[in-house]
Coordinates of C-alpha atoms and ligand atoms in Angstrom, one line a residue:
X627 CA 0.5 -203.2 -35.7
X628 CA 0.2 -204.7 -32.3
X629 CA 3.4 -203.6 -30.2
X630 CA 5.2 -207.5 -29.3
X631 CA 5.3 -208.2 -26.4
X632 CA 9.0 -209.8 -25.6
X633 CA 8.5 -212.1 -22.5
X634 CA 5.8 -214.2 -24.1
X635 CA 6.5 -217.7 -24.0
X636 CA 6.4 -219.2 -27.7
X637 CA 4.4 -222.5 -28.2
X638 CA 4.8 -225.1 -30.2
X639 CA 1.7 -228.0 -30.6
X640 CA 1.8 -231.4 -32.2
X641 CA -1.7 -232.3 -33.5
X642 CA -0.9 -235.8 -33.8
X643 CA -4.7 -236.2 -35.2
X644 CA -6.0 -240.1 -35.8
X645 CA -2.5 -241.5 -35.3
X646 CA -1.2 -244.1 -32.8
X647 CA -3.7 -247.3 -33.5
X648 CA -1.7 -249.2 -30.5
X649 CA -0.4 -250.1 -27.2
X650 CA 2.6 -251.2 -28.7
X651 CA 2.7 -247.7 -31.4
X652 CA 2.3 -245.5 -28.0
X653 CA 4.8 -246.7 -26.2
X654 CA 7.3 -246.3 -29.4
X655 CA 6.3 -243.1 -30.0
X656 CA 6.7 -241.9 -26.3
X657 CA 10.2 -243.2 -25.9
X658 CA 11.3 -241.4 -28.8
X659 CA 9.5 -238.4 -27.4
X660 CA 11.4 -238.9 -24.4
X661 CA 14.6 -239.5 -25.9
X662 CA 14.5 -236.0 -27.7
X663 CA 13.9 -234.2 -24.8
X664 CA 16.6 -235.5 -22.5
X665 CA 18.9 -233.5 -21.2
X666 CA 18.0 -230.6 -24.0
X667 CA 16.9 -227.3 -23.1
X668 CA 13.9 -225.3 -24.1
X669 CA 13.5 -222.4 -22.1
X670 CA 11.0 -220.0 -24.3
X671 CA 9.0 -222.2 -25.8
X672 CA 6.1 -224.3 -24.4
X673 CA 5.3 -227.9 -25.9
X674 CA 2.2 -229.0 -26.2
X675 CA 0.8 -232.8 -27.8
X676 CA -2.4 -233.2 -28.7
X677 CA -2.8 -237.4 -28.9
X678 CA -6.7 -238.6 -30.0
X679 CA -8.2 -238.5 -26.1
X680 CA -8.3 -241.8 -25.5
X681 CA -3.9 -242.1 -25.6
X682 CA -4.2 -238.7 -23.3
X683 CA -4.0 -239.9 -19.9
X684 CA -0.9 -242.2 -20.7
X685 CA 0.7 -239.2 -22.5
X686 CA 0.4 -237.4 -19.5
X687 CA 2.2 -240.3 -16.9
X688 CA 4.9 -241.0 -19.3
X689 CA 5.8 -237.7 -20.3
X690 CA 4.5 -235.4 -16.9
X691 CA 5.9 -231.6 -16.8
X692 CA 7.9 -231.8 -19.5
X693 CA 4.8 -231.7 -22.6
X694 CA 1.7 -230.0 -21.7
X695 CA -1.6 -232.1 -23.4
X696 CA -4.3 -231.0 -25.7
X697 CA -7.5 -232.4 -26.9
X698 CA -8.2 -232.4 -30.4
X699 CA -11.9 -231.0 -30.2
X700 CA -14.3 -231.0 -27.3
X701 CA -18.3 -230.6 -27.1
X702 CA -19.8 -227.3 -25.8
X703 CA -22.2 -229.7 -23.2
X704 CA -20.1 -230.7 -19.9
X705 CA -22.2 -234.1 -19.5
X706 CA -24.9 -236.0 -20.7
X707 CA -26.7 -238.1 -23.8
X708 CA -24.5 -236.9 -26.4
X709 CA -23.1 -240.0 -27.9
X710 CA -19.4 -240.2 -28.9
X711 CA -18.5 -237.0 -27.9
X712 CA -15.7 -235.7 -25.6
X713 CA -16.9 -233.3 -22.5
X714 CA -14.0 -230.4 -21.9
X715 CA -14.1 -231.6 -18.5
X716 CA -13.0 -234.7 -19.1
X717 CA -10.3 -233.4 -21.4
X718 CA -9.5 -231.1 -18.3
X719 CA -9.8 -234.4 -15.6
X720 CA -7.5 -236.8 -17.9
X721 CA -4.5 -233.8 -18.0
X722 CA -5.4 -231.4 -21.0
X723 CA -4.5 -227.6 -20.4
X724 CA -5.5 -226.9 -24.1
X725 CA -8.0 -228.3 -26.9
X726 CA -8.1 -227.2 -30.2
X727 CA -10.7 -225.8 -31.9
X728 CA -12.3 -225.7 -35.5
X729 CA -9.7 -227.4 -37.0
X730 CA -10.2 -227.5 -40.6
X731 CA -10.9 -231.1 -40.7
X732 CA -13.9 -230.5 -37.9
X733 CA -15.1 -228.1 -40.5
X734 CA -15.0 -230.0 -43.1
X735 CA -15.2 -233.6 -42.0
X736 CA -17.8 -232.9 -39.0
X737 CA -19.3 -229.4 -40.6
X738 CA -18.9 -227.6 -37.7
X739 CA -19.4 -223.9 -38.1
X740 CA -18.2 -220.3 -36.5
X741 CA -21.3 -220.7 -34.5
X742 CA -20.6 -224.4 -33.1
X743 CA -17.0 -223.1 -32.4
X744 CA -17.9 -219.9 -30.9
X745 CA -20.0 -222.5 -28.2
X746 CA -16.8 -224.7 -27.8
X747 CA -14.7 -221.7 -27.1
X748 CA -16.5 -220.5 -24.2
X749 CA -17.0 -224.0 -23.0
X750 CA -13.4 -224.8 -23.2
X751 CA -12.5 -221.2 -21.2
X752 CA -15.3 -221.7 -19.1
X753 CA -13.9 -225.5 -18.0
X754 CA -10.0 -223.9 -17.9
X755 CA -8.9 -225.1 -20.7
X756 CA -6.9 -222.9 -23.5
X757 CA -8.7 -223.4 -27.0
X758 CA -6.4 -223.5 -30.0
X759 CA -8.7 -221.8 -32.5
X760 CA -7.9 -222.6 -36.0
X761 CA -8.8 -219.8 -38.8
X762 CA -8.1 -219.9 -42.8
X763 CA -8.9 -219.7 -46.0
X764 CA -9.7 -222.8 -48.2
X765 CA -7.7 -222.4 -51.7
X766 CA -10.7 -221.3 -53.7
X767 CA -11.2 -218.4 -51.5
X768 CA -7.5 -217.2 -51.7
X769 CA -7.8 -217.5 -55.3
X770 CA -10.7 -214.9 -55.6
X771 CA -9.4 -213.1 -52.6
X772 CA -10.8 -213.0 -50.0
X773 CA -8.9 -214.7 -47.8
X774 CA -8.9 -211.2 -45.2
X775 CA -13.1 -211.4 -45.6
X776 CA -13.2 -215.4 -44.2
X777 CA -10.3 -214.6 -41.8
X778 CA -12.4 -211.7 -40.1
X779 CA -15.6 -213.5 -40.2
X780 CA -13.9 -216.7 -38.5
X781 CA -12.3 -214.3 -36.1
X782 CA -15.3 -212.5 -35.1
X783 CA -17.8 -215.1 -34.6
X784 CA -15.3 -217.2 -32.5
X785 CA -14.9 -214.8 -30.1
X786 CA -18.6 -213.6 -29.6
X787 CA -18.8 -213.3 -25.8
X788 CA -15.3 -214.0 -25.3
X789 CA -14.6 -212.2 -21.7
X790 CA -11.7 -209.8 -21.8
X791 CA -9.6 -211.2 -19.1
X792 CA -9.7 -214.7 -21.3
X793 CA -7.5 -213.2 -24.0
X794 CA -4.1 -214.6 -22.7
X795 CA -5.4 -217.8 -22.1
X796 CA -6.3 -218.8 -26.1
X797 CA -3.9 -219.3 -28.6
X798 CA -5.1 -218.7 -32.4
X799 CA -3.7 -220.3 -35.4
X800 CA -3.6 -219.1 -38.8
X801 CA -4.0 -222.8 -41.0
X802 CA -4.4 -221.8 -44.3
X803 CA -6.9 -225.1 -45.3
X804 CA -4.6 -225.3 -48.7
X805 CA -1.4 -225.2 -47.1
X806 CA -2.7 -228.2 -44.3
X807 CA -1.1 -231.8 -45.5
X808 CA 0.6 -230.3 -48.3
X809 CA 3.7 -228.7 -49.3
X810 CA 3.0 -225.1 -49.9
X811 CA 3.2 -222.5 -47.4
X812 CA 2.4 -218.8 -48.1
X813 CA 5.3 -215.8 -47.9
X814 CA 6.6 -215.0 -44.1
X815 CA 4.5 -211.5 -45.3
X816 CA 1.5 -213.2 -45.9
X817 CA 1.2 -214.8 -43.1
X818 CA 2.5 -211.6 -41.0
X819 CA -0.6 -209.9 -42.7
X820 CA -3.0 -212.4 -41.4
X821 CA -1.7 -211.7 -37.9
X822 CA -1.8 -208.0 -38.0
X823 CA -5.2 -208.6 -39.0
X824 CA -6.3 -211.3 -36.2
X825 CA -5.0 -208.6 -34.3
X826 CA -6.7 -205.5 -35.7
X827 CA -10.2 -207.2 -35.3
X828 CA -9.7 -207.9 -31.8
X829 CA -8.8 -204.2 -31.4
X830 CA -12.2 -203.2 -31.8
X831 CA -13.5 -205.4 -28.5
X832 CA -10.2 -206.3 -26.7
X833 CA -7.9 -203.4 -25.7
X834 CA -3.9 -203.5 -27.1
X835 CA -2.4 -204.6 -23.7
X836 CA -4.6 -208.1 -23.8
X837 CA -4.5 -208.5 -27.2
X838 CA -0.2 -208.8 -26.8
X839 CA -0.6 -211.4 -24.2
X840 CA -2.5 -213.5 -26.8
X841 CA -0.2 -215.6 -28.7
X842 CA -0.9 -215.9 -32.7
X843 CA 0.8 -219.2 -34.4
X844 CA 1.2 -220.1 -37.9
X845 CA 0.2 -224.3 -39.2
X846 CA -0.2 -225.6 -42.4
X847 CA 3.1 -228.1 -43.9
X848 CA 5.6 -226.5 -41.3
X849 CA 8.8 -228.5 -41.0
X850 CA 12.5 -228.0 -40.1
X851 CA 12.7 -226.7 -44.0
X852 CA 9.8 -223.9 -44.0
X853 CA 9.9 -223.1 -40.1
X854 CA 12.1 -220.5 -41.0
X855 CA 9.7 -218.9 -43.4
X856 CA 6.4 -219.7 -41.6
X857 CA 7.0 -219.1 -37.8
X858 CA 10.1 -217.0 -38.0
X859 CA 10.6 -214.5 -40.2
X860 CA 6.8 -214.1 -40.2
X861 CA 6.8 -213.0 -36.5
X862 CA 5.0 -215.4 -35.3
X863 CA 4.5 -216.7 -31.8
X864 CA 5.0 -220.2 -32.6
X865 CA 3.2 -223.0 -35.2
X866 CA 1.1 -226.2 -35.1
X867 CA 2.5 -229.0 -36.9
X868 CA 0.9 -232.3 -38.0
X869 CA 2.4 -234.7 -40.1
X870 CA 5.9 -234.0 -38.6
X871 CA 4.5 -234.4 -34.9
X872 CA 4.5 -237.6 -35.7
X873 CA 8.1 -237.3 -36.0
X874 CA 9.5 -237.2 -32.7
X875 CA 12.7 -236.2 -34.0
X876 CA 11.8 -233.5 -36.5
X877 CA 9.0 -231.9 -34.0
X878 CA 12.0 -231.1 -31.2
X879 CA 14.0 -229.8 -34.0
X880 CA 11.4 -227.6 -35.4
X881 CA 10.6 -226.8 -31.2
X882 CA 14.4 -226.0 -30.9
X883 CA 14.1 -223.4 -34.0
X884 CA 11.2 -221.7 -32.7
X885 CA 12.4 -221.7 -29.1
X886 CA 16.1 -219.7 -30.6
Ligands
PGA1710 P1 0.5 -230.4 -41.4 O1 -0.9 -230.3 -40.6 O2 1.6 -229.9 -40.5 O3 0.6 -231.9 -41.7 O4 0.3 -229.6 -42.7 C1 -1.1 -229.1 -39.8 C2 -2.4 -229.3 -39.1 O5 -3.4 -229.9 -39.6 O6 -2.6 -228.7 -37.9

C-alpha cells in the first residue's frame, strides 16, 4: 500500500444534486449553513458544496471562503451550440474550484461512459477545476464479483492522458452504485481494498509520491452513524454525502468527524 501522507487536507463534499427549487428554499438552507459554521473550527478538513449551477453564484456571495463550490457535471466543450449544457468555464467564472464527475446518476440517467468522462476530466483540469471522479460497482456486479474488474476499468479509462503533475489536483470517490441513496455501506475493509486498489492502478503510470498527494474518499449513505465505518476506520481521505448535505446540521457534524 500507498505510504499516507499526513499533512493532506481531508475533504468533505455535499452533492446537494436536484435540490433547492427556490429563492425562498436557498436562502433557508444557506442560513442554516451559516449557522453551523459560526464560530466552529475545522482546521484539516476542506468543505466543499456542490448546489445545481444555477444556485452557484449565490452560494458563493453568501457563504465566501468558508465552503469551496462544485459543479455537479460539466461538458468537455468550453463554448458553443451545445444545448443545456454547462461549460467548465463557466463553472470556473461563477466560483467553482471542483466539479464532479461520472456520478452514478450521469451514468445511468444521462449514459455517460468512461470515455465521455475521460473527455470531462481533462476538460475540467485543463479549465482549473478539480474533478470529483466517481467509480463503483452496481449491485449486480458485486454480487458476481467483480467489483475490483469495473473499479480498474473505471479507473483507467478516466485517467487516459491525465498529466502527471494533475494528480494532486483530482479527488476520486469510491460510490458503490448500491450503497448511493440507501442504507447499506460496505466493511471499513472493503472499502480500504478499493483504495489500495485505486492506488495500485495508478502505480503503473503515476509515480508513489503523486499518487499520496491524491486524495481517495468514500460516498454511498454516509451519515453521522456509518462515518465512522466508511471514512474512518477505512482510511479514507474524506466522503461525499448526498441526502444528508441537505442537512445542514448533520453534514457539519459528519465534517467535524472527519476533520478529528
Ligand atoms: P447518499 O448519496 O449520501 O444520499 O447515499 C451519495 C451520492 O450520491 O453522492
Amino acid at each position: 500500500m500507498v505510504k499516507e501522507k499526513t499533512s493532506m487536507k481531508k475533504i468533505i463534499i455535499g452533492n446537494l444534486k436536484m435540490n433547492i427549487l427556490s429563492q425562498a428554499e436557498r436562502e433557508t438552507y444557506l442560513g442554516a449553513v451559516k449557522k453551523e459554521l459560526a464560530g466552529k473550527k475545522i482546521n484539516n478538513a476542506e468543505i466543499v458544496l456542490c448546489p445545481p449551477a444555477i444556485h452557484l453564484e449565490s452560494f458563493g456571495k453568501v457563504l465566501g471562503k468558508k465552503v469551496a463550490l462544485g459543479g455537479q457535471n460539466c461538458f468537455w466543450e468550453e463554448k458553443g451550440s451545445y444545448t443545456g449544457e454547462i461549460s467548465p468555464v463557466m463553472l470556473k467564472n461563477f466560483g467553482s474550484e471542483y466539479v464532479i464527475i461520472g456520478h452514478s446518476e450521469r451514468r445511468k440517467y444521462f449514459f455517460e461512459n468512461d470515455q465521455s468522462i475521460n473527455q470531462k476530466v481533462l476538460a475540467s483540469l485543463k479549465n482549473g477545476l478539480s474533478p470529483i471522479i466517481c467509480v463503483g460497482e452496481t449491485k449486480e456486479e458485486r454480487q458476481s464479483g467483480e467489483t475490483m474488474h469495473v473499479i480498474t476499468r473505471q479507473i483507467k479509462e478516466a485517467f487516459a492522458g491525465v498529466a502527471p503533475g494533475k494528480l494532486e489536483k483530482i479527488v476520486v470517490a469510491y460510490e458503490p452504485i448500491w450503497s448511493v441513496g440507501s442504507d447499506s455501506i460496505p466493511t471499513s475493509n472493503e472499502i480500504m481494498e478499493a483504495k489500495v486498489l485505486i492506488q495500485k492502478i495508478l502505480s503503473r503510470n503515476f509515480s508513489q509520491n503523486m499518487i499520496q498527494k491524491m486524495r481517495i474518499i468514500y460516498g454511498g449513505s454516509v451519515s453521522v452513524k456509518t462515518v465512522g465505518q466508511a471514512c474512518i476506520e477505512s482510511g479514507m481521505e474524506g466522503a461525499l454525502i448526498g441526502r444528508e448535505s441537505l442537512a445542514p446540521r448533520e453534514f457539519l457534524k459528519i465534517a467535524r468527524i472527519i476533520n478529528g
